[in-house]
Structures are given as structure tokens and as C-alpha cells.
Amino acid sequence: MASTLEKFIHSLDLRALPRVLQIQSGIYCQGSVYEMFGNECSLSTGEVIKIIGFKINKLIASICENNEVSQLSDKVELPLNFPGLYKIVADKTPYVSIEEIARKVSIGPTRFGHPCFYSAEDIKLANFTIKHDEKIVFNSVEEVHGTMVVNCVVVRNNQSHFFTLPLSQEGEFYECEDDQIYTLKEIAEWKIPKCRNRIVKLSNTLHMCDSSNPLPENFDGCLILMPVYEVQAVMKSRNDIVHILSDLDVEVKDVTDCYDISSFLQPLSLEDIFERTSKEFPMVAEIMEGPSGNEKPYNLLSTGKEIVIYKKYQAARVLASEMRSDPSKRHYLIPMSYKGKFKRRPREFPTAYDLEIARSEKEHLHVVATKAFTSPHKELFSVSVGDQFLVQQCQTSEVLYEGRKKLIDVLACEQILSDSYKKVLLPMYMEGGFVEVIHDKKQYQLSEICKEFHLPFNVKVSVRDLSIEKDVLAAAPGLQFEEEITDSYLLISSASSPVESWEIPVYRLNMLVHLLNKDVQTVVPPVTRTTVEEVSEEKYYMLRRYENLTLHPPPRPPKKPTTAAPPGFAVPKQSASDVLQAPKNFYIDTTKKLCSDQAADVLELQVSCQNDLVHRENKDVTGKATLVETTVTKGLTRNYEVEEEEEEEHDYSYIDENIIENIRKEFHDASIRNEHSDSKGRR
């Protein structure tokens, strides 16, 4: 039976692909040229096409009133990158079986792919009963002993109970309320059921020009979203992939069961190629749809080119990010074959808890304070700007708290004085500021860093890789090596001129090929070129998400006692000129990185508030401390910039004793200026 292309695609299950369709009628029935994404194709009555995939291309939105389209609302077109954050309104229409849920709702390995439903009736299982209105989380779909089931979980009294529900399970299942917020792209990929529209409520608007906003001014209501799909198809008259929008006004008929599907070219993704056995390699393939990009090897992978795929394998990469705070920060995957060299860079620690996370048994962590802190307990040390410490270990200490002795967690350190060391205790809840002092000036290969140190690790390129035409890492002001990952790759070269070979990622490169029945001229691949892969923000977070699935979250840092006095400001009494030489190895526990990031966010907010205090006319003692601290921090930044200019000659990056002395000088001068202004004010 014929139906519109839009209706057919909206009801089509991805697992049912490929499907063969015959064009029946429409405005294109006499034959027409349809152009999409630069591809022209003739869609005439009787034409047969093979659908190999589809995805949401854009969304048609209407203003929603009482779960219905407003009569006064015009439909507007929203791209998937349209700014804003949205909450999902639970669908009030029930699903009649688990099979319908599995067929219409996206269930996958990420947190977006775990939809939640509740049953209107109790469901009795072999071991226990699922109560009505109890939230059921759907995790995955799989086949068990020949029966398709959904792996589910319910949480009772903070305990998870896992079970399976067969697709044949019938009932009345309703979508649970979702308190999360999503971007339009996330909603399009995971949260729009097949054959149903999705109602969303605007939760947070992101800045955009009013002229480009299709929604009413100050709109904060609900929208009904209807997806428009981009359909990927193969035609007999072409060797490439055709892209068609699902709202194209044609009627189609599914003729898969009565058509020889093998008569079409068989497009294969890189994942399909990777699933082939090792004995099938090497092979020759023609590119049906190549990736975008102007740099090698992507500029060589254009549509119609023939390539040789030599082998498949797993390879190690180091995930690195530029050390900058602005939104233009870039992310890279660096292969172990990278021939450049690196030197260490200092780290910044916003809290004492971060020092505990970063300390190592192999190397004393040496830091200098950039922010003052007055301890509310006389048993613990008050920190002045410019104080230097060697971090020792975490322990407990007895303090007088509300008239009673109490054990709290503290960080044992050695304060570096001019000619000696002093053992001190810092409270773990201390919100301070510290910069690492680097004594190690050695140049390291990437493989050496991965072998000798634990990640994360801060570096700067000191010698670029001369085998790379344009080494993007050398231009970075600094890099943080975040973690080492293992990924899947294919080794390829050009079939016409196999001078060099390239590694291409299987799961981050959108590319379709079809295999050719040709012999490979040489089985041994040519020399492999090193490629530093730049990854987008989205792919970066996907890599971090998958790599950290098995890691447990770290404990939250201890909180400061609520009744303690607010920190004041301590004037430094010692100067530090002699610096202890530290061993060369250190590491940070990657499982605790999350807490460090959270503490940094807290510190950033605190610094923002302190900067506001600087401009007040009536300053209290804390306000004066903030002014001095801000001045000293800026002084540190200026000195650090001077150090970076000097690095151009000798290519190493560390904080030396001169900078520490400059910190103290900035602090001393600022203190004198404040005392002078106060005395003038009193006169």
C-alpha cells in the first residue's frame, strides 16, 4: 500500500533497514530533478531506491496550549543547534506493550538512552512484583535464549533490582516525568519517539540575536516538535549516496519483499569494514560518501576515490586539551608515534583538598600560595600569600571546636623558610590558591610521559614533530594530557598512488564505501604518517563519558564548620629564597579529577565576588585582603607572562625562585599602599 515518504519514514524502525521503495506518485511523478546537499537525482514514477539510513535533520515547532497546537501559532523551523535548554513534558498517551516501547523509543548505552516508564498495573515476576506507578528504567535490548527482552532496573530503598521484561509483555505503560534538561540536538537524537510528536518546555534561553529568533519575544512556554528526517538512499544509476528530506511531496511503496536487494551497490560504513575478519584484509574499496575536511588524510577521501584498506587494529591515543579558559579551547588525540618533545608545566590548585588529590609518594609536591587564609583554629596554620609548602600527607588532628575537642581531616605540609623547614597543618576545607613549582626541566617523549607519570599531566611542546607538515600542538600555549585511551583504526592508502598510509578512526569518521573485486598490488602497507586528530567539543565529551563509565565518583571534599569565624588576612613574616630540589615523578589520581573541577568552579565564583568587593568605598579587613590578593595574583600573572616570553629561547616552562620573590614584593608593596591609604583616611 502506498504512503507518503514522510509517513513511511516516521513509522520505520532503523533495525528494519535496508528497505527498497518504489516511487508511486506526487509532484515529481513525471520525472524531476531534486537537489539536496549538492546531490542531484531524478525521482520519477516507477523509480526504485534503497533506503540505507535516516536521521533527524531539523525540527518543525508549534506553540503548544493544553497539549495541542495553538490555533494562533505558526509553524517555525528550528535547526538542531538552535540555542536553549529544554525540559521534556511526559507523554500522556500510554504504550500498550514493551515491544511498542522498544520499537518507538531510543534505548542505548548512554545516559540519554535510558528512558523511564511506569505501569498502571502491578507486574508479577518470578522473584518479585513491580508495583504500579513504580519507575522502571530501561537500559538495553538483547536476545536471551531466543527471546528478545529489555534489561530493566528499579530502585527501592537506595538498592537497585535488575530484571528483564520480554517484548511480548503487555500492559499500560506511561512515560515518567523527566527533571533533566536537554539541548534540541539531544532531544532529536534520543527523546523523540517514532510516530509521536514531542512536547518540550523552554527551561533556559541562550543568547542569540532577536532578528534570528523565530520564537515570540520572551517566549517561555511549551513547543510541539515534529521531526523532519534526512534519508540516505542508493539509486541504481549512481555510485554515491543520495540525501532526501522526508517531507518531500512524493508517495512511495515498500517493495523489499519482492525485489532483489543485492542488485544495488552495498554501502559499508567503517564500522562494517572493521567487523570483517582479519583474513579478508587487505581490500580495495571505492568511496561512496567521504568525510569533510581540508587536511590529510580527509582531503584524499573524496567521493569516487579508490583506497586500499590494509588492516584493522586497536591503537593507543592520548586525549589532550589546550590549557586555556576561553570557549575556543581545542582538544586533540595524539598518537604514540608523535615525535615531538614536551616539557612540564605548573598546575594550579584552588583548594587544600586538591593538594591532597595531587600529592605523590614519588615526588614531594612543591607549591606557592597565591591567596591568604586565616585558620579559625589556633592548632592549624594560617597561610600568607607567597608561602611555600612541600605537601606531605593527609591525617587527622584535634582542634577546639565550640568548647570541645574534635577530630578533623588536615593536610600535613612542610613550610619552606629561608634556612629551615617548619611542619604545619592545613585544614582540608581550606579554600586557598596554590601554584606548583616545577624543578624538572627535562624534555620528554610522549611514550616516556605515559610510562613514567600518571595523567592528568600539564606540558608544553618544546620540540615540534618535524615529520608533520603542520604540527598544531606546537602552537598551543600549553596542553593537559587528560587520559590515555584505546580506539579502533583502519590503515589505508590511495589505490592509485600508495606512497604513504594513514590511520583513520572507525567511530569518529562518517564515511561510506563499497568493496571492489580488485587485487591489491602490494600487501605490505607504505610508511604510516603521524596524524594528530583534532576532536570537536561533542566528540571530546563522548570520549570522556565512555572512558569514565567504570570510574567511581570521588568523595566530596570536607566542608568548613559553619560556625567558624570567616577567614581574615595574615601578613607574611618569612621570605623564601632557598628552594628544595624535588624528585621528578608525580601523579594525580584520575578518579578524583571531578572533585578538583567542582572546587575550581566554587573558587571562580568566589574570586568573582571578591573582585566586586575591591570596588566598594567602605572596605573592611576582608575587603582589604581581597584587594591585596587580587593585586598579587595579577602580579603572578604578569611575571608568568614574562617567563613565557623568555621561554621562546630555551623552550622550558617552570616557576623559579625569582617569580616567588616577585610575588612577595607585589604583596609587600600592596600592603604598604593599603596602610598608607588607611592612615590618610583616618586623618
PDB file of C-alpha atoms in Angstrom, residues 370-625:
ATOM      1  CA  THR A 370      48.671  32.873  45.843  1.00  0.00           C
ATOM      2  CA  LYS A 371      45.874  33.589  48.309  1.00  0.00           C
ATOM      3  CA  ALA A 372      45.805  34.237  52.051  1.00  0.00           C
ATOM      4  CA  PHE A 373      43.841  32.166  54.544  1.00  0.00           C
ATOM      5  CA  THR A 374      43.364  32.678  58.296  1.00  0.00           C
ATOM      6  CA  SER A 375      42.607  29.484  60.184  1.00  0.00           C
ATOM      7  CA  PRO A 376      39.702  29.614  62.666  1.00  0.00           C
ATOM      8  CA  HIS A 377      41.620  27.133  64.866  1.00  0.00           C
ATOM      9  CA  LYS A 378      44.853  28.033  66.640  1.00  0.00           C
ATOM     10  CA  GLU A 379      46.083  24.456  66.171  1.00  0.00           C
ATOM     11  CA  LEU A 380      46.121  24.918  62.385  1.00  0.00           C
ATOM     12  CA  PHE A 381      48.305  27.135  60.218  1.00  0.00           C
ATOM     13  CA  SER A 382      47.244  30.466  58.666  1.00  0.00           C
ATOM     14  CA  VAL A 383      48.545  30.924  55.124  1.00  0.00           C
ATOM     15  CA  SER A 384      50.015  34.132  53.709  1.00  0.00           C
ATOM     16  CA  VAL A 385      50.457  34.984  50.049  1.00  0.00           C
ATOM     17  CA  GLY A 386      53.854  33.729  48.875  1.00  0.00           C
ATOM     18  CA  ASP A 387      54.222  30.981  51.496  1.00  0.00           C
ATOM     19  CA  GLN A 388      55.865  27.839  50.082  1.00  0.00           C
ATOM     20  CA  PHE A 389      54.982  24.288  51.090  1.00  0.00           C
ATOM     21  CA  LEU A 390      56.034  20.719  50.474  1.00  0.00           C
ATOM     22  CA  VAL A 391      52.876  18.623  50.679  1.00  0.00           C
ATOM     23  CA  GLN A 392      53.277  15.542  52.886  1.00  0.00           C
ATOM     24  CA  GLN A 393      50.116  13.574  53.668  1.00  0.00           C
ATOM     25  CA  CYS A 394      46.529  13.656  54.872  1.00  0.00           C
ATOM     26  CA  GLN A 395      45.914  12.936  58.548  1.00  0.00           C
ATOM     27  CA  THR A 396      43.583  13.813  61.428  1.00  0.00           C
ATOM     28  CA  SER A 397      44.169  16.431  64.094  1.00  0.00           C
ATOM     29  CA  GLU A 398      42.444  17.501  67.305  1.00  0.00           C
ATOM     30  CA  VAL A 399      41.058  21.048  67.371  1.00  0.00           C
ATOM     31  CA  LEU A 400      38.989  23.003  69.876  1.00  0.00           C
ATOM     32  CA  TYR A 401      35.527  23.364  68.368  1.00  0.00           C
ATOM     33  CA  GLU A 402      32.685  25.096  70.273  1.00  0.00           C
ATOM     34  CA  GLY A 403      34.469  24.433  73.558  1.00  0.00           C
ATOM     35  CA  ARG A 404      35.045  20.743  72.843  1.00  0.00           C
ATOM     36  CA  LYS A 405      37.872  18.834  71.205  1.00  0.00           C
ATOM     37  CA  LYS A 406      37.080  17.398  67.810  1.00  0.00           C
ATOM     38  CA  LEU A 407      38.994  15.340  65.204  1.00  0.00           C
ATOM     39  CA  ILE A 408      39.112  16.848  61.696  1.00  0.00           C
ATOM     40  CA  ASP A 409      40.967  15.974  58.483  1.00  0.00           C
ATOM     41  CA  VAL A 410      44.058  18.071  57.866  1.00  0.00           C
ATOM     42  CA  LEU A 411      46.879  18.198  55.320  1.00  0.00           C
ATOM     43  CA  ALA A 412      50.373  17.875  56.784  1.00  0.00           C
ATOM     44  CA  CYS A 413      52.936  20.065  54.994  1.00  0.00           C
ATOM     45  CA  GLU A 414      56.401  21.454  55.451  1.00  0.00           C
ATOM     46  CA  GLN A 415      56.643  25.207  55.115  1.00  0.00           C
ATOM     47  CA  ILE A 416      59.857  26.249  53.371  1.00  0.00           C
ATOM     48  CA  LEU A 417      61.585  29.037  55.312  1.00  0.00           C
ATOM     49  CA  SER A 418      64.774  30.891  54.409  1.00  0.00           C
ATOM     50  CA  ASP A 419      67.062  28.366  56.093  1.00  0.00           C
ATOM     51  CA  SER A 420      64.823  25.645  57.502  1.00  0.00           C
ATOM     52  CA  TYR A 421      61.532  23.771  57.275  1.00  0.00           C
ATOM     53  CA  LYS A 422      58.532  24.051  59.574  1.00  0.00           C
ATOM     54  CA  LYS A 423      55.895  21.356  59.965  1.00  0.00           C
ATOM     55  CA  VAL A 424      52.393  22.827  59.606  1.00  0.00           C
ATOM     56  CA  LEU A 425      48.818  21.544  59.315  1.00  0.00           C
ATOM     57  CA  LEU A 426      46.310  22.970  56.829  1.00  0.00           C
ATOM     58  CA  PRO A 427      42.558  22.311  57.189  1.00  0.00           C
ATOM     59  CA  MET A 428      41.230  20.207  54.333  1.00  0.00           C
ATOM     60  CA  TYR A 429      38.286  22.565  53.881  1.00  0.00           C
ATOM     61  CA  MET A 430      40.661  25.465  53.252  1.00  0.00           C
ATOM     62  CA  GLU A 431      39.773  27.479  50.153  1.00  0.00           C
ATOM     63  CA  GLY A 432      43.111  28.887  49.108  1.00  0.00           C
ATOM     64  CA  GLY A 433      45.122  29.201  45.968  1.00  0.00           C
ATOM     65  CA  PHE A 434      48.377  27.444  45.089  1.00  0.00           C
ATOM     66  CA  VAL A 435      50.675  27.223  42.069  1.00  0.00           C
ATOM     67  CA  GLU A 436      53.036  24.290  41.567  1.00  0.00           C
ATOM     68  CA  VAL A 437      56.784  24.954  41.419  1.00  0.00           C
ATOM     69  CA  ILE A 438      58.456  22.877  38.693  1.00  0.00           C
ATOM     70  CA  HIS A 439      62.107  21.852  39.149  1.00  0.00           C
ATOM     71  CA  ASP A 440      62.187  19.313  36.328  1.00  0.00           C
ATOM     72  CA  LYS A 441      63.496  20.818  33.061  1.00  0.00           C
ATOM     73  CA  LYS A 442      63.864  17.555  31.149  1.00  0.00           C
ATOM     74  CA  GLN A 443      62.319  17.119  27.690  1.00  0.00           C
ATOM     75  CA  TYR A 444      60.057  14.079  27.395  1.00  0.00           C
ATOM     76  CA  GLN A 445      58.757  11.952  24.549  1.00  0.00           C
ATOM     77  CA  LEU A 446      55.024  11.163  24.686  1.00  0.00           C
ATOM     78  CA  SER A 447      55.707   7.495  25.406  1.00  0.00           C
ATOM     79  CA  GLU A 448      58.006   8.465  28.308  1.00  0.00           C
ATOM     80  CA  ILE A 449      55.321  10.621  29.902  1.00  0.00           C
ATOM     81  CA  CYS A 450      52.757   7.818  29.679  1.00  0.00           C
ATOM     82  CA  LYS A 451      55.249   5.369  31.178  1.00  0.00           C
ATOM     83  CA  GLU A 452      56.732   7.499  33.979  1.00  0.00           C
ATOM     84  CA  PHE A 453      53.781   9.642  35.067  1.00  0.00           C
ATOM     85  CA  HIS A 454      50.096   9.305  35.795  1.00  0.00           C
ATOM     86  CA  LEU A 455      47.628  11.529  33.931  1.00  0.00           C
ATOM     87  CA  PRO A 456      46.409  14.304  34.000  1.00  0.00           C
ATOM     88  CA  PHE A 457      49.725  15.976  33.209  1.00  0.00           C
ATOM     89  CA  ASN A 458      50.478  19.556  32.088  1.00  0.00           C
ATOM     90  CA  VAL A 459      53.018  20.120  29.312  1.00  0.00           C
ATOM     91  CA  LYS A 460      54.138  22.418  26.509  1.00  0.00           C
ATOM     92  CA  VAL A 461      55.700  21.369  23.217  1.00  0.00           C
ATOM     93  CA  SER A 462      59.413  22.179  23.347  1.00  0.00           C
ATOM     94  CA  VAL A 463      60.401  20.455  20.079  1.00  0.00           C
ATOM     95  CA  ARG A 464      57.770  20.057  17.383  1.00  0.00           C
ATOM     96  CA  ASP A 465      57.317  16.925  15.259  1.00  0.00           C
ATOM     97  CA  LEU A 466      59.164  17.694  12.011  1.00  0.00           C
ATOM     98  CA  SER A 467      57.508  14.765  10.205  1.00  0.00           C
ATOM     99  CA  ILE A 468      54.149  16.573  10.370  1.00  0.00           C
ATOM    100  CA  GLU A 469      53.610  19.286   7.788  1.00  0.00           C
ATOM    101  CA  LYS A 470      51.724  21.458  10.299  1.00  0.00           C
ATOM    102  CA  ASP A 471      52.155  20.489  13.938  1.00  0.00           C
ATOM    103  CA  VAL A 472      49.086  22.042  15.601  1.00  0.00           C
ATOM    104  CA  LEU A 473      50.341  21.082  19.075  1.00  0.00           C
ATOM    105  CA  ALA A 474      53.383  23.359  18.797  1.00  0.00           C
ATOM    106  CA  ALA A 475      51.143  26.439  18.594  1.00  0.00           C
ATOM    107  CA  ALA A 476      49.254  25.586  21.791  1.00  0.00           C
ATOM    108  CA  PRO A 477      50.153  27.741  24.828  1.00  0.00           C
ATOM    109  CA  GLY A 478      50.052  24.614  26.959  1.00  0.00           C
ATOM    110  CA  LEU A 479      48.453  21.170  26.932  1.00  0.00           C
ATOM    111  CA  GLN A 480      46.900  18.985  29.567  1.00  0.00           C
ATOM    112  CA  PHE A 481      47.226  15.261  28.871  1.00  0.00           C
ATOM    113  CA  GLU A 482      43.958  14.037  30.356  1.00  0.00           C
ATOM    114  CA  GLU A 483      43.926  10.295  29.781  1.00  0.00           C
ATOM    115  CA  GLU A 484      45.184   7.501  27.571  1.00  0.00           C
ATOM    116  CA  ILE A 485      42.526   5.755  25.504  1.00  0.00           C
ATOM    117  CA  THR A 486      42.449   2.790  23.139  1.00  0.00           C
ATOM    118  CA  ASP A 487      40.445   3.153  19.932  1.00  0.00           C
ATOM    119  CA  SER A 488      39.732   1.279  16.693  1.00  0.00           C
ATOM    120  CA  TYR A 489      41.523   2.228  13.459  1.00  0.00           C
ATOM    121  CA  LEU A 490      41.834   1.181   9.825  1.00  0.00           C
ATOM    122  CA  LEU A 491      45.132   1.558   7.925  1.00  0.00           C
ATOM    123  CA  ILE A 492      44.503   2.901   4.408  1.00  0.00           C
ATOM    124  CA  SER A 493      46.311   4.359   1.398  1.00  0.00           C
ATOM    125  CA  SER A 494      45.395   5.635  -2.037  1.00  0.00           C
ATOM    126  CA  ALA A 495      44.923   2.785  -4.545  1.00  0.00           C
ATOM    127  CA  SER A 496      46.353   4.803  -7.439  1.00  0.00           C
ATOM    128  CA  SER A 497      49.476   6.111  -5.665  1.00  0.00           C
ATOM    129  CA  PRO A 498      50.230   4.147  -2.479  1.00  0.00           C
ATOM    130  CA  VAL A 499      53.145   6.324  -1.345  1.00  0.00           C
ATOM    131  CA  GLU A 500      52.060   6.676   2.285  1.00  0.00           C
ATOM    132  CA  SER A 501      49.416   5.171   4.565  1.00  0.00           C
ATOM    133  CA  TRP A 502      47.139   6.741   7.139  1.00  0.00           C
ATOM    134  CA  GLU A 503      45.294   5.650  10.255  1.00  0.00           C
ATOM    135  CA  ILE A 504      41.621   6.623  10.176  1.00  0.00           C
ATOM    136  CA  PRO A 505      39.318   6.333  13.240  1.00  0.00           C
ATOM    137  CA  VAL A 506      36.455   3.890  12.832  1.00  0.00           C
ATOM    138  CA  TYR A 507      33.908   5.512  15.144  1.00  0.00           C
ATOM    139  CA  ARG A 508      34.525   9.238  14.545  1.00  0.00           C
ATOM    140  CA  LEU A 509      34.642   9.350  10.742  1.00  0.00           C
ATOM    141  CA  ASN A 510      31.386   9.371   8.776  1.00  0.00           C
ATOM    142  CA  MET A 511      32.287   7.608   5.555  1.00  0.00           C
ATOM    143  CA  LEU A 512      30.633   5.041   3.283  1.00  0.00           C
ATOM    144  CA  VAL A 513      32.408   2.753   0.797  1.00  0.00           C
ATOM    145  CA  HIS A 514      31.605  -0.236  -1.381  1.00  0.00           C
ATOM    146  CA  LEU A 515      34.078  -3.034  -1.971  1.00  0.00           C
ATOM    147  CA  LEU A 516      35.612  -3.661  -5.391  1.00  0.00           C
ATOM    148  CA  ASN A 517      36.607  -7.030  -6.772  1.00  0.00           C
ATOM    149  CA  LYS A 518      40.218  -5.998  -7.360  1.00  0.00           C
ATOM    150  CA  ASP A 519      43.529  -7.476  -6.293  1.00  0.00           C
ATOM    151  CA  VAL A 520      45.809  -5.459  -4.013  1.00  0.00           C
ATOM    152  CA  GLN A 521      49.097  -4.725  -5.760  1.00  0.00           C
ATOM    153  CA  THR A 522      51.197  -4.773  -2.574  1.00  0.00           C
ATOM    154  CA  VAL A 523      50.200  -6.425   0.692  1.00  0.00           C
ATOM    155  CA  VAL A 524      52.785  -4.522   2.745  1.00  0.00           C
ATOM    156  CA  PRO A 525      51.499  -1.001   3.542  1.00  0.00           C
ATOM    157  CA  PRO A 526      53.738   2.006   2.802  1.00  0.00           C
ATOM    158  CA  VAL A 527      55.160   4.157   5.592  1.00  0.00           C
ATOM    159  CA  THR A 528      52.491   5.331   8.046  1.00  0.00           C
ATOM    160  CA  ARG A 529      52.173   9.087   8.540  1.00  0.00           C
ATOM    161  CA  THR A 530      51.600  10.516  12.011  1.00  0.00           C
ATOM    162  CA  THR A 531      48.319  12.413  12.342  1.00  0.00           C
ATOM    163  CA  VAL A 532      47.224  14.467  15.335  1.00  0.00           C
ATOM    164  CA  GLU A 533      43.432  14.303  15.291  1.00  0.00           C
ATOM    165  CA  GLU A 534      41.504  17.339  16.473  1.00  0.00           C
ATOM    166  CA  VAL A 535      38.175  16.344  18.020  1.00  0.00           C
ATOM    167  CA  SER A 536      35.102  18.517  18.382  1.00  0.00           C
ATOM    168  CA  GLU A 537      33.654  19.525  21.753  1.00  0.00           C
ATOM    169  CA  GLU A 538      30.839  16.997  21.345  1.00  0.00           C
ATOM    170  CA  LYS A 539      33.148  14.101  20.471  1.00  0.00           C
ATOM    171  CA  TYR A 540      35.510  15.106  23.275  1.00  0.00           C
ATOM    172  CA  TYR A 541      32.787  14.752  25.903  1.00  0.00           C
ATOM    173  CA  MET A 542      31.641  11.479  24.358  1.00  0.00           C
ATOM    174  CA  LEU A 543      35.204  10.155  24.675  1.00  0.00           C
ATOM    175  CA  ARG A 544      35.414  11.281  28.305  1.00  0.00           C
ATOM    176  CA  ARG A 545      31.985   9.856  29.044  1.00  0.00           C
ATOM    177  CA  TYR A 546      32.762   6.398  27.681  1.00  0.00           C
ATOM    178  CA  GLU A 547      36.245   6.278  29.173  1.00  0.00           C
ATOM    179  CA  ASN A 548      34.954   7.131  32.668  1.00  0.00           C
ATOM    180  CA  LEU A 549      31.932   4.809  32.757  1.00  0.00           C
ATOM    181  CA  THR A 550      33.699   2.392  35.110  1.00  0.00           C
ATOM    182  CA  LEU A 551      35.179   5.019  37.420  1.00  0.00           C
ATOM    183  CA  HIS A 552      33.512   5.675  40.750  1.00  0.00           C
ATOM    184  CA  PRO A 553      32.924   9.320  41.702  1.00  0.00           C
ATOM    185  CA  PRO A 554      35.365  10.659  44.301  1.00  0.00           C
ATOM    186  CA  PRO A 555      34.249  11.619  47.809  1.00  0.00           C
ATOM    187  CA  ARG A 556      33.149  15.228  48.213  1.00  0.00           C
ATOM    188  CA  PRO A 557      35.727  17.477  49.904  1.00  0.00           C
ATOM    189  CA  PRO A 558      35.104  18.126  53.601  1.00  0.00           C
ATOM    190  CA  LYS A 559      33.140  21.235  54.417  1.00  0.00           C
ATOM    191  CA  LYS A 560      34.277  24.067  56.612  1.00  0.00           C
ATOM    192  CA  PRO A 561      32.488  24.208  60.022  1.00  0.00           C
ATOM    193  CA  THR A 562      29.548  26.594  59.651  1.00  0.00           C
ATOM    194  CA  THR A 563      30.136  28.335  62.994  1.00  0.00           C
ATOM    195  CA  ALA A 564      33.813  29.067  62.356  1.00  0.00           C
ATOM    196  CA  ALA A 565      34.899  32.671  62.013  1.00  0.00           C
ATOM    197  CA  PRO A 566      35.377  33.983  58.463  1.00  0.00           C
ATOM    198  CA  PRO A 567      38.969  33.895  57.218  1.00  0.00           C
ATOM    199  CA  GLY A 568      40.891  37.084  57.705  1.00  0.00           C
ATOM    200  CA  PHE A 569      44.242  38.109  56.327  1.00  0.00           C
ATOM    201  CA  ALA A 570      47.654  37.083  57.595  1.00  0.00           C
ATOM    202  CA  VAL A 571      50.772  39.155  56.853  1.00  0.00           C
ATOM    203  CA  PRO A 572      53.741  37.004  55.815  1.00  0.00           C
ATOM    204  CA  LYS A 573      56.673  37.015  58.197  1.00  0.00           C
ATOM    205  CA  GLN A 574      59.238  34.984  56.296  1.00  0.00           C
ATOM    206  CA  SER A 575      60.797  35.128  52.846  1.00  0.00           C
ATOM    207  CA  ALA A 576      61.830  32.078  50.868  1.00  0.00           C
ATOM    208  CA  SER A 577      64.958  32.189  48.773  1.00  0.00           C
ATOM    209  CA  ASP A 578      66.320  28.670  49.027  1.00  0.00           C
ATOM    210  CA  VAL A 579      64.127  26.125  47.292  1.00  0.00           C
ATOM    211  CA  LEU A 580      64.365  22.416  47.939  1.00  0.00           C
ATOM    212  CA  GLN A 581      65.094  20.307  44.874  1.00  0.00           C
ATOM    213  CA  ALA A 582      62.200  17.879  44.383  1.00  0.00           C
ATOM    214  CA  PRO A 583      62.234  14.406  42.812  1.00  0.00           C
ATOM    215  CA  LYS A 584      60.992  14.159  39.254  1.00  0.00           C
ATOM    216  CA  ASN A 585      57.946  11.921  39.440  1.00  0.00           C
ATOM    217  CA  PHE A 586      54.408  12.860  40.402  1.00  0.00           C
ATOM    218  CA  TYR A 587      50.889  11.805  39.513  1.00  0.00           C
ATOM    219  CA  ILE A 588      47.268  12.783  40.019  1.00  0.00           C
ATOM    220  CA  ASP A 589      44.604  10.156  40.649  1.00  0.00           C
ATOM    221  CA  THR A 590      42.332  10.454  37.618  1.00  0.00           C
ATOM    222  CA  THR A 591      39.380   9.109  39.554  1.00  0.00           C
ATOM    223  CA  LYS A 592      39.464  12.242  41.725  1.00  0.00           C
ATOM    224  CA  LYS A 593      39.654  14.806  38.932  1.00  0.00           C
ATOM    225  CA  LEU A 594      35.950  15.557  39.130  1.00  0.00           C
ATOM    226  CA  CYS A 595      36.169  16.996  42.623  1.00  0.00           C
ATOM    227  CA  SER A 596      39.017  19.223  41.547  1.00  0.00           C
ATOM    228  CA  ASP A 597      36.868  20.649  38.744  1.00  0.00           C
ATOM    229  CA  GLN A 598      33.966  21.263  41.131  1.00  0.00           C
ATOM    230  CA  ALA A 599      36.263  23.050  43.580  1.00  0.00           C
ATOM    231  CA  ALA A 600      37.590  25.184  40.732  1.00  0.00           C
ATOM    232  CA  ASP A 601      34.035  26.260  39.880  1.00  0.00           C
ATOM    233  CA  VAL A 602      33.456  27.266  43.512  1.00  0.00           C
ATOM    234  CA  LEU A 603      36.711  29.202  43.556  1.00  0.00           C
ATOM    235  CA  GLU A 604      35.859  31.006  40.320  1.00  0.00           C
ATOM    236  CA  LEU A 605      32.577  32.192  41.846  1.00  0.00           C
ATOM    237  CA  GLN A 606      34.383  33.288  44.995  1.00  0.00           C
ATOM    238  CA  VAL A 607      37.000  35.261  43.040  1.00  0.00           C
ATOM    239  CA  SER A 608      34.208  36.987  41.111  1.00  0.00           C
ATOM    240  CA  CYS A 609      32.588  38.081  44.374  1.00  0.00           C
ATOM    241  CA  GLN A 610      35.950  39.248  45.730  1.00  0.00           C
ATOM    242  CA  ASN A 611      36.593  41.410  42.673  1.00  0.00           C
ATOM    243  CA  ASP A 612      33.264  43.135  43.328  1.00  0.00           C
ATOM    244  CA  LEU A 613      34.398  43.872  46.893  1.00  0.00           C
ATOM    245  CA  VAL A 614      37.523  45.623  45.615  1.00  0.00           C
ATOM    246  CA  HIS A 615      35.471  48.486  44.156  1.00  0.00           C
ATOM    247  CA  ARG A 616      33.463  49.240  47.295  1.00  0.00           C
ATOM    248  CA  GLU A 617      34.296  52.511  49.008  1.00  0.00           C
ATOM    249  CA  ASN A 618      33.899  51.264  52.569  1.00  0.00           C
ATOM    250  CA  LYS A 619      36.251  48.305  52.830  1.00  0.00           C
ATOM    251  CA  ASP A 620      36.512  46.093  55.884  1.00  0.00           C
ATOM    252  CA  VAL A 621      39.540  43.959  56.739  1.00  0.00           C
ATOM    253  CA  THR A 622      38.395  41.146  54.479  1.00  0.00           C
ATOM    254  CA  GLY A 623      37.912  43.644  51.668  1.00  0.00           C
ATOM    255  CA  LYS A 624      41.491  44.841  52.077  1.00  0.00           C
ATOM    256  CA  ALA A 625      42.733  41.292  51.996  1.00  0.00           C
TER     257      ALA A 625
END
